[in-house]
Coordinates of C-alpha atoms in Angstrom, one line a residue:
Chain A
X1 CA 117.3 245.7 82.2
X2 CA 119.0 247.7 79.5
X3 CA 120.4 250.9 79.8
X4 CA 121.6 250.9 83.3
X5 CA 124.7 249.4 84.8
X6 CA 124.5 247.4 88.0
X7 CA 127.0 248.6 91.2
X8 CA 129.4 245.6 90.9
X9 CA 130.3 246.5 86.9
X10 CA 130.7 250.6 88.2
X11 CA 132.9 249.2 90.5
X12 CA 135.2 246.7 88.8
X13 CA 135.6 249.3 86.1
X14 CA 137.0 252.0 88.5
X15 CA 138.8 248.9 89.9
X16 CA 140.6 248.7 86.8
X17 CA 141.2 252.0 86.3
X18 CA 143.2 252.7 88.8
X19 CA 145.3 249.4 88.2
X20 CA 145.7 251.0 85.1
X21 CA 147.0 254.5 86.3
X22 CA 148.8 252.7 89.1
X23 CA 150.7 250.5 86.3
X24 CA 151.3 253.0 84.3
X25 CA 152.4 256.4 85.9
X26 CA 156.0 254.8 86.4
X27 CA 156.3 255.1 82.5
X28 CA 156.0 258.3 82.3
X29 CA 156.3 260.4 85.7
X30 CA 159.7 262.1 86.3
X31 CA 160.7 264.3 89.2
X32 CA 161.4 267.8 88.9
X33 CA 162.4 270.5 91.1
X34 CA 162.5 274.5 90.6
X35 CA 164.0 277.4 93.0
X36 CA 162.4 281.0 91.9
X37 CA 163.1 284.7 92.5
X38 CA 161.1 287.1 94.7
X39 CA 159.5 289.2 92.0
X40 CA 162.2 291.8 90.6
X41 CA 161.5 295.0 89.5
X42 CA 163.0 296.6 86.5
X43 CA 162.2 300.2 85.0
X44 CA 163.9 301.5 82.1
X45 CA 165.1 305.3 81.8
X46 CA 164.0 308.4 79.7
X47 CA 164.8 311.0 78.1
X48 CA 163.2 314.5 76.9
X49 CA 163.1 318.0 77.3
X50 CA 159.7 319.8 77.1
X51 CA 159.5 323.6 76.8
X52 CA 156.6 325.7 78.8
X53 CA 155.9 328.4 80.0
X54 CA 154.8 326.7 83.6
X55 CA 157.4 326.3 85.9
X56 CA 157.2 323.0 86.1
X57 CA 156.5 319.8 83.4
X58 CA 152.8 319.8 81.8
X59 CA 151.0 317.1 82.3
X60 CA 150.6 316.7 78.5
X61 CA 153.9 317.7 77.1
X62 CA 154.1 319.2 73.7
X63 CA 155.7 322.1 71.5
X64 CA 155.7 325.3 73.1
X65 CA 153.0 328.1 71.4
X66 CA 154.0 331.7 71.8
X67 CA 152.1 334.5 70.2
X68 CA 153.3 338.0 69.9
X69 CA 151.2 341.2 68.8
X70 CA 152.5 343.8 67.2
X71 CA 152.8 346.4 69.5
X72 CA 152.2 350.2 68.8
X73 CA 154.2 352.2 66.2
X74 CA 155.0 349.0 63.9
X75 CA 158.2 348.3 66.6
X76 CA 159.7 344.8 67.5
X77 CA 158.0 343.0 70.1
X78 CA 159.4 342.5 73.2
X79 CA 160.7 339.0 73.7
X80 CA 159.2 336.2 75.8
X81 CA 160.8 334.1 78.3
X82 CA 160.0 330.2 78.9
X83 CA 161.5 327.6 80.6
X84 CA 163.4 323.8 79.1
X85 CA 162.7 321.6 81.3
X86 CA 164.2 317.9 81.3
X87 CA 161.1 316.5 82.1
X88 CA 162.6 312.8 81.7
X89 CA 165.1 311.0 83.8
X90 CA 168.2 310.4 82.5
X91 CA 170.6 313.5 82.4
X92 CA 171.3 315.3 78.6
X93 CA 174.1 316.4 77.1
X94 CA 172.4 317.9 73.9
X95 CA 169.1 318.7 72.1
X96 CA 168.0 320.1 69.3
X97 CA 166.1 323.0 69.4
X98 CA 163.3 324.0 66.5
X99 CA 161.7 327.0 65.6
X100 CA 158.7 327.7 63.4
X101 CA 156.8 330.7 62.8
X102 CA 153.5 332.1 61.2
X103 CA 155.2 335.0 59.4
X104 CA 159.1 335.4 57.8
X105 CA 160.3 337.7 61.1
X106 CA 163.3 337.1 62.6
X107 CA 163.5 335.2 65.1
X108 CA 165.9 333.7 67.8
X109 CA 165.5 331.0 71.1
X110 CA 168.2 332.6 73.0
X111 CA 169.8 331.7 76.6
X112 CA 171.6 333.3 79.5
X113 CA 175.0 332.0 81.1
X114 CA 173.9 333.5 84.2
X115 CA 170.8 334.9 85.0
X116 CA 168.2 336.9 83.1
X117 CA 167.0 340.3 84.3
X118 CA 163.7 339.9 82.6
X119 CA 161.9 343.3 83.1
X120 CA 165.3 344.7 81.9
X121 CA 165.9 342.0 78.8
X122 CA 169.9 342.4 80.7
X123 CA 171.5 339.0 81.1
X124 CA 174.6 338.7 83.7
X125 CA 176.6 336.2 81.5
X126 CA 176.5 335.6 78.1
X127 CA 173.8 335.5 75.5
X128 CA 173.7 332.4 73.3
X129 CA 171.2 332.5 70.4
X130 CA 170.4 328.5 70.1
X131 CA 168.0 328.9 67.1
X132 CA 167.3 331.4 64.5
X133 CA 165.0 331.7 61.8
X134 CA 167.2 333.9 58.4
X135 CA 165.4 336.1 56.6
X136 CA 162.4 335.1 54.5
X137 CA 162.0 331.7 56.2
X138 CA 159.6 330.1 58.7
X139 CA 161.9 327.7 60.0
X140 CA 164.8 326.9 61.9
X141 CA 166.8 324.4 63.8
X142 CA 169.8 323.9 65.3
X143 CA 171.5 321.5 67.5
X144 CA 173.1 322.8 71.0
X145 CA 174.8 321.8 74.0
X146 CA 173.1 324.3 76.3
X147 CA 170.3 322.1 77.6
X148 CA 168.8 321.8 81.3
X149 CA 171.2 318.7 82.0
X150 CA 170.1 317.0 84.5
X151 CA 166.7 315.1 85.2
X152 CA 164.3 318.0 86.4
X153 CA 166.4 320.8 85.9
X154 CA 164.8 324.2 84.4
X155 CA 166.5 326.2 81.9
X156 CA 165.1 329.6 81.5
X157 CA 165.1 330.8 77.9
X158 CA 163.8 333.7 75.7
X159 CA 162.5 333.9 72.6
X160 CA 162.7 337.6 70.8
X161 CA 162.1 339.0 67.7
X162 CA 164.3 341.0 66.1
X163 CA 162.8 342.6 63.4
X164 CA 159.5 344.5 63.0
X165 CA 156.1 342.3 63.1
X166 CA 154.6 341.6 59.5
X167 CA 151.5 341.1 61.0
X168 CA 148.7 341.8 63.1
X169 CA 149.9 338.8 65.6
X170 CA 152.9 336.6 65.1
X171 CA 153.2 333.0 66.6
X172 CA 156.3 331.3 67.0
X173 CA 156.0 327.8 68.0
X174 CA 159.1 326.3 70.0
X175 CA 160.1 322.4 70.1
X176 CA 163.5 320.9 71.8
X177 CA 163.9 316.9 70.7
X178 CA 166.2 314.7 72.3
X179 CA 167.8 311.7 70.9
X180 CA 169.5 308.9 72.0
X181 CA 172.9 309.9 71.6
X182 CA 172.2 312.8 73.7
X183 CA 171.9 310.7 76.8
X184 CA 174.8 308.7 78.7
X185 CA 176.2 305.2 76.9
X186 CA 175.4 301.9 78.1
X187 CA 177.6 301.0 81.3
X188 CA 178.0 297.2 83.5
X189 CA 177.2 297.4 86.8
X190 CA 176.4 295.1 89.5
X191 CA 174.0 295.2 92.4
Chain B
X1 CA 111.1 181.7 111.4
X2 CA 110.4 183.3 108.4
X3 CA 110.7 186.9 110.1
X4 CA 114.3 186.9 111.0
X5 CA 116.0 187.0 107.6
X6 CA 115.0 190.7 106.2
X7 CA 116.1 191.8 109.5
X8 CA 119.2 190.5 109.4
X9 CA 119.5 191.5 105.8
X10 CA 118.7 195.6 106.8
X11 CA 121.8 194.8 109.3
X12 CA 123.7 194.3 107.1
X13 CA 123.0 196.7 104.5
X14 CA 123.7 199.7 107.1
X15 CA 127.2 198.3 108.1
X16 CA 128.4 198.3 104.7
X17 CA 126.7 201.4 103.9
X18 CA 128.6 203.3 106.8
X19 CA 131.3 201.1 105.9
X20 CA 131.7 202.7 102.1
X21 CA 131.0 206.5 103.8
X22 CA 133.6 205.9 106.1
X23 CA 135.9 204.7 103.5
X24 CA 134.8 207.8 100.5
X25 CA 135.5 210.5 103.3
X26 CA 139.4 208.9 103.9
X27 CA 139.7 208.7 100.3
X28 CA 138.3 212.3 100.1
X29 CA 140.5 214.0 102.1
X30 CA 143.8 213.1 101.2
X31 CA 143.2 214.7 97.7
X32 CA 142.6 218.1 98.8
X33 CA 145.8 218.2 101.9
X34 CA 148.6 219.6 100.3
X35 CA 152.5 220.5 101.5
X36 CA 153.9 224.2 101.4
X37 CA 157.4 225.7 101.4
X38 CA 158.1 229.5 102.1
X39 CA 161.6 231.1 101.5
X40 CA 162.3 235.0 103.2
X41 CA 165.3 236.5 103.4
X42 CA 165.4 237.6 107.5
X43 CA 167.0 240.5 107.3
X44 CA 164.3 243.4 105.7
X45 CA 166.0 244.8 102.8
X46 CA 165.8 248.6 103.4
X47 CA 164.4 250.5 100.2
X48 CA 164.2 254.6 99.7
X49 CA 163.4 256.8 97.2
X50 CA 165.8 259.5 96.1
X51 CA 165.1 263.0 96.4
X52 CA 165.6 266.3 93.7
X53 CA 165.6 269.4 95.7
X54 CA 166.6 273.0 94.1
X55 CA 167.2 275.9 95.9
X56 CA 168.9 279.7 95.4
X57 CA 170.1 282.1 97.4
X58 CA 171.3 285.7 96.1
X59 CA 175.1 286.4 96.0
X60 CA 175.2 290.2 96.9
X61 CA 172.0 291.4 95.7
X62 CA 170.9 289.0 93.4
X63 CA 167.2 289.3 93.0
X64 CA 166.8 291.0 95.9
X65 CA 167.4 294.1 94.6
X66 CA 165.2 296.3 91.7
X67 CA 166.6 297.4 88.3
X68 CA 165.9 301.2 88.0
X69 CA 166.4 303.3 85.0
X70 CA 167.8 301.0 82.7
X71 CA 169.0 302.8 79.4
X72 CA 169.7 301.2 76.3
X73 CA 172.9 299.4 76.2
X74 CA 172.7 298.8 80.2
X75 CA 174.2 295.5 81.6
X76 CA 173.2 294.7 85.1
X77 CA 174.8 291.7 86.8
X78 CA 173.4 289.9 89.6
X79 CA 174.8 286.5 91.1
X80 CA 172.7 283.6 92.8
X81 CA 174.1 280.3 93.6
X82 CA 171.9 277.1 92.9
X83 CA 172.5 273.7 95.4
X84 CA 171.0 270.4 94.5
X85 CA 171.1 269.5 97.5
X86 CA 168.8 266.2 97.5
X87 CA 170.3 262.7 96.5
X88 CA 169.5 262.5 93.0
X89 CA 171.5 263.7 90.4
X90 CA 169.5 266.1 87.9
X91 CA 169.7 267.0 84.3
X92 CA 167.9 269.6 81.8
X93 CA 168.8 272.5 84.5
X94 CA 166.8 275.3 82.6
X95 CA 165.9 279.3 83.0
X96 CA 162.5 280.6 83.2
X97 CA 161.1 284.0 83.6
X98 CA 157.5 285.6 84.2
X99 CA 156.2 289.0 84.1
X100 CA 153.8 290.2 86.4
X101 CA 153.1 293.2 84.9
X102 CA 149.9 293.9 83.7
X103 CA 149.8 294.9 80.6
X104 CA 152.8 293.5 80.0
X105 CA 155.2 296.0 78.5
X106 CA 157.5 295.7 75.8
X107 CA 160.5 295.6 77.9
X108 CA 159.5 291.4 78.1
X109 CA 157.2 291.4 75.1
X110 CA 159.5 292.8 71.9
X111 CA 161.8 289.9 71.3
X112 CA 164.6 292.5 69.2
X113 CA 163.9 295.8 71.8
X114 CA 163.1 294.5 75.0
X115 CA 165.4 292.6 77.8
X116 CA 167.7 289.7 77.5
X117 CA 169.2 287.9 79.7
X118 CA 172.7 285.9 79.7
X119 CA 174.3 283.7 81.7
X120 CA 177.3 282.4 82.8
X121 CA 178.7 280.3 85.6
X122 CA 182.0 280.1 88.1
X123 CA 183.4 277.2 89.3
X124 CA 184.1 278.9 92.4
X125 CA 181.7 281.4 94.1
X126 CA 181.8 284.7 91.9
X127 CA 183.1 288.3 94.0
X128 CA 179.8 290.0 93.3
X129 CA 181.4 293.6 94.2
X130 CA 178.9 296.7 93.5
X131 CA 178.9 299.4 91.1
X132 CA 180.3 299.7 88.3
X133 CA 182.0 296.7 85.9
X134 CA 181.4 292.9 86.8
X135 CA 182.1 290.7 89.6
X136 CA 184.6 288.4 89.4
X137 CA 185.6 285.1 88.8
X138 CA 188.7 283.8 90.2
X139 CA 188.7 280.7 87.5
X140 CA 187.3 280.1 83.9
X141 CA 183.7 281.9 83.0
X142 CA 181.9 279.1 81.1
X143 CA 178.7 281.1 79.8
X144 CA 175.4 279.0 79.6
X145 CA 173.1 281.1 77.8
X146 CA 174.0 284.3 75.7
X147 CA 171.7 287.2 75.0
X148 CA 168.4 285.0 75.5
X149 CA 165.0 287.5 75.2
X150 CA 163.0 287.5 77.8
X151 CA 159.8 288.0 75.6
X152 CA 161.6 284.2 74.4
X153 CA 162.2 283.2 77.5
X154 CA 158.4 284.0 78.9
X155 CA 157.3 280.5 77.3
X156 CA 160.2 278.8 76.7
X157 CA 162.7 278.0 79.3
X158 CA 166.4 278.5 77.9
X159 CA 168.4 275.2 78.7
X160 CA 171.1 276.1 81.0
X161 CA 173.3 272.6 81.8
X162 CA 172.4 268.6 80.9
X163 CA 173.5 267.6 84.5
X164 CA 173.9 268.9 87.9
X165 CA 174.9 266.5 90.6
X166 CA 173.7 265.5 93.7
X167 CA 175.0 268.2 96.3
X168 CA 176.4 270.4 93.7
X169 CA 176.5 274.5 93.7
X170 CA 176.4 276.2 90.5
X171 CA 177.4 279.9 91.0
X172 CA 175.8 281.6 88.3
X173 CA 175.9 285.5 86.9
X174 CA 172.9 286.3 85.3
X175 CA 173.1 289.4 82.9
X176 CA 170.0 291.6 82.2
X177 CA 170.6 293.9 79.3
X178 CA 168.6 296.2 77.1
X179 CA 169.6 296.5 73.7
X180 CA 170.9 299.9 72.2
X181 CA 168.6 301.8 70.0
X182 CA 167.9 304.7 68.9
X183 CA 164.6 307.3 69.7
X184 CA 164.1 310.7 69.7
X185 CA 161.5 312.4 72.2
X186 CA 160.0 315.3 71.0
X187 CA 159.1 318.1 73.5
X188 CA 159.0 315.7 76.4
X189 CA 156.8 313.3 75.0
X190 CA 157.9 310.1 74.7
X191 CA 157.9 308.4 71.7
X192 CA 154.6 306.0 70.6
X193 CA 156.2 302.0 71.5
X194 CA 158.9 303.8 73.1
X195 CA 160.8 301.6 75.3
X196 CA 161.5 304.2 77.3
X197 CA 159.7 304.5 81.0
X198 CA 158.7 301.3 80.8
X199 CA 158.1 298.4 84.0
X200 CA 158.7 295.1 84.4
X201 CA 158.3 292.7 87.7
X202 CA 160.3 289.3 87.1
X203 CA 160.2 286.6 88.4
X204 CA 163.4 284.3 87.7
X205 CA 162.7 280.2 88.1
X206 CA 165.1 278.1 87.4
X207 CA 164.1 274.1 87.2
X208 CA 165.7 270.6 87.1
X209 CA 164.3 267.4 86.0
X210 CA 165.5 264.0 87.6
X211 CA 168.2 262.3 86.1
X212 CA 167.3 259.4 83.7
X213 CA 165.7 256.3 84.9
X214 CA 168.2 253.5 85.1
X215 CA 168.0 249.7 85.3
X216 CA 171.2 248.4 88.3
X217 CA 172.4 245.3 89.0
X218 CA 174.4 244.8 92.6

C-alpha cells in the first residue's frame, strides 16, 4: 500500500544509520579536556566627593543648594556650614571645588584646620577660602588640596558671604568634582 | 506363465531406482563438504585508549581569592599551575573566561575600558608572595598572551601553547588589569558608563585538545 513504510524498512534504515555514525565519528571526534576556576569576584574602585548638608552621603548625590535671605538692615548674611563628604571609595588627594550664584555677591567655600565653632563663626586653626566668586561674577572655581581624604570621611565646610545681599534671597549652589588624577596611580600586587 | 514377467520387470525397476538415489546423494554431498584453516595469535594483544585529563590548582591565592577595588591602571597577579596528567600529549592549550554577572558590566563587555588579562609562564613553580609587586620567577618569563580583553576573551578563547605533554605542569601567572583612563565624578555621582563601581564574577577555564591523530608502525 502506498504511503506507509513496513517495520523491516524503519528498521534497516536506522540499521544503517548507526553504521553510518559508528563509521564515521572517528573522522571527526577529538578529545578535549578543560580545568576551570571557582567563580572570582572582581569590583572596581570609585571616586567622588558629594557636598550636603546631611551628615552622611544622599542617596541621590548631587550639587549642594544653599539659599540665603537677606537679613534685616540690608547686612551680610551669616554664612552656612555643610559637610564634603568622599562618598566613594578610593582615598583623594584633590578636588575641585565650584561655585555659582543667583546674584554678583561675594562669595567664598571656606574651611577650618581645626575645628569650627559654628554659633561663634571662630575656627581653632586656620581659615582656607577654597573658592570665591570676584566681584561682578556668578562663578568660580578653584582646585584645592583640602578635601575629606579618605573613603567616608566628612569635611565640614562653610560657605559666607561677604558682602551685602543684592537681593531679596540669594542662592549659591556648591559642586566639588573629582578626577582621576586625584586618586592613587595604578600599583602590581599579588594575592 | 505369462504373469511372472512384469513382476520381475517392477523388481527390477525399484533396485535401480534406489540404486541411482543412492548413488545422487553420494554424489551430492561431496560438493557441499568443504576444508577450513584458522590462524590466532595466542597471546591476546592488550589494547587501551589514552587519556587527556586537565586540572588546576591555585598557587597562593589564585582564584581563590576576590579582586576588590580595582582602579585604573591596577595589575593583580594571581598563579595557578595546570598538570596534564593523563597519557596523551595535548595541543591548542587555550584561555577562556565567563561572566556571571547579570547584566553584564562593562568591566567584561568594553573591549578598550574594561579588564584584560595576560599571561605568562615559569619553567619552575613561580614565588607567588603577597602584596605589593610580582611574584617571582627563578628562570626565564615566557609570556603567552599579552593584554587579551576579557570582553574578547568571553567568546573567543586566547590560544595559550600548541603542545603540552603528557604529565607536564605549566606554572602560569595570569595578570588582570584595568586600563588607565580618565573620569571626573561630579558631586559624588558617578559618571554615566563609568567604569567605576562596577562587578564582575569570572570564571577562568582553561582547555586542551588531544594531540593529533597519528598513523604507527611497531
Amino acid at each position: 500500500m502506498a504511503g506507509t513504510t513496513s517495520p523491516r524498512s524503519i528498521a534497516a534504515a536506522v540499521g544503517l544509520g548507526v553504521a553510518v555514525l559508528c563509521s564515521a565519528s572517528p573522522s571527526w571526534a577529538v578529545a578535549s579536556a578543560a580545568a576551570g576556576s571557582a567563580e572570582q569576584p572582581v569590583t572596581s574602585a570609585s571616586w567622588g566627593i558629594v557636598p550636603t548638608t546631611g551628615a552622611s552621603a544622599p542617596g541621590t548625590p548631587g550639587p549642594l543648594t544653599l539659599s540665603f535671605p537677606k537679613p534685616a538692615g540690608n547686612g551680610t548674611a551669616p554664612p552656612q556650614y555643610f559637610n564634603a563628604i568622599n562618598n566613594q571609595s578610593l582615598t583623594v588627594s584633590s578636588a575641585t571645588y565650584t561655585l555659582a550664584q543667583s546674584a554678583t555677591t561675594v562669595v567664598a567655600v571656606e574651611a577650618c584646620s581645626g575645628t569650627w565653632n559654628e554659633a561663634t563663626g571662630q575656627c581653632t586653626g586656620t581659615i582656607t577660602a577654597l573658592v570665591t566668586t570676584t566681584t561682578g561674577t556668578t562663578a568660580g572655581s578653584a582646585s584645592s588640596t583640602i578635601v575629606p581624604a579618605a573613603s567616608g570621611a566628612v569635611l565640614r565646610l562653610r560657605c559666607r558671604p561677604t558682602q551685602a545681599s543684592k537681593s531679596a534671597v540669594e542662592t549659591y549652589t556648591i559642586g566639588v568634582q573629582v578626577a582621576r588624577g586625584a586618586i592613587r596611580a595604578g600599583t602590581t600586587t599579588t594575592g | 506363465m505369462t504373469s511372472t514377467a512384469p513382476r520381475r520387470s517392477t523388481r527390477r525397476l525399484v533396485a535401480a531406482g534406489a540404486l541411482a538415489a543412492t548413488g545422487l546423494l553420494l554424489t551430492t554431498g561431496g560438493v557441499y563438504a568443504a576444508l577450513n584453516a584458522t590462524a590466532f595469535n595466542t597471546t591476546a594483544q592488550a589494547a587501551g585508549s589514552g587519556t587527556l585529563m586537565l586540572t588546576m590548582n591555585n598557587n597562593g591565592v589564585g582564584f581563590g581569592t576576590a579582586v576588590s577595588n580595582v582602579a585604573p591602571g591596577d595589575t593583580i597577579n594571581r598563579y595557578v599551575t595546570l598538570l596534564n596528567g593523563g597519557t596523551l600529549d595535548a595541543a591548542g592549550l587555550t584561555l577562556g573566561v565567563t561572566d556571571a554577572t547579570v547584566p553584564v558590566s562593562k568591566l567584561t563587555s568594553d573591549a578598550a575600558l574594561g579588564l584584560r588579562v595576560s599571561v605568562s609562564s615559569c619553567p619552575t613553580a613561580w614565588t607567588p608572595g603577597s602584596g605589593s609587586g610580582s611574584g617571582t620567577c627563578a628562570t626565564t618569563i615566557t609570556p603567552l598572551a599579552t593584554n587579551v580583553p576579557l570582553a574578547t576573551l568571553k567568546t573567543t578563547a586566547s590560544p595559550l601553547s600548541t603542545s603540552v605533554a603528557a604529565g607536564a605542569s605549566l606554572f602560569l601567572r595570569v595578570a588582570l588589569n584595568l586600563p588607565d583612563q580618565n573620569e571626573t565624578t561630579v558631586n559624588g555621582a558617578l559618571p554615566t558608563a563609568t567604569i567605576q563601581g562596577l562587578n564582575a564574577a569570572l570564571t577562568w577555564t582553561f582547555t586542551e585538545t588531544q594531540r593529533a591523530a597519528t598513523t604507527t608502525t611497531s
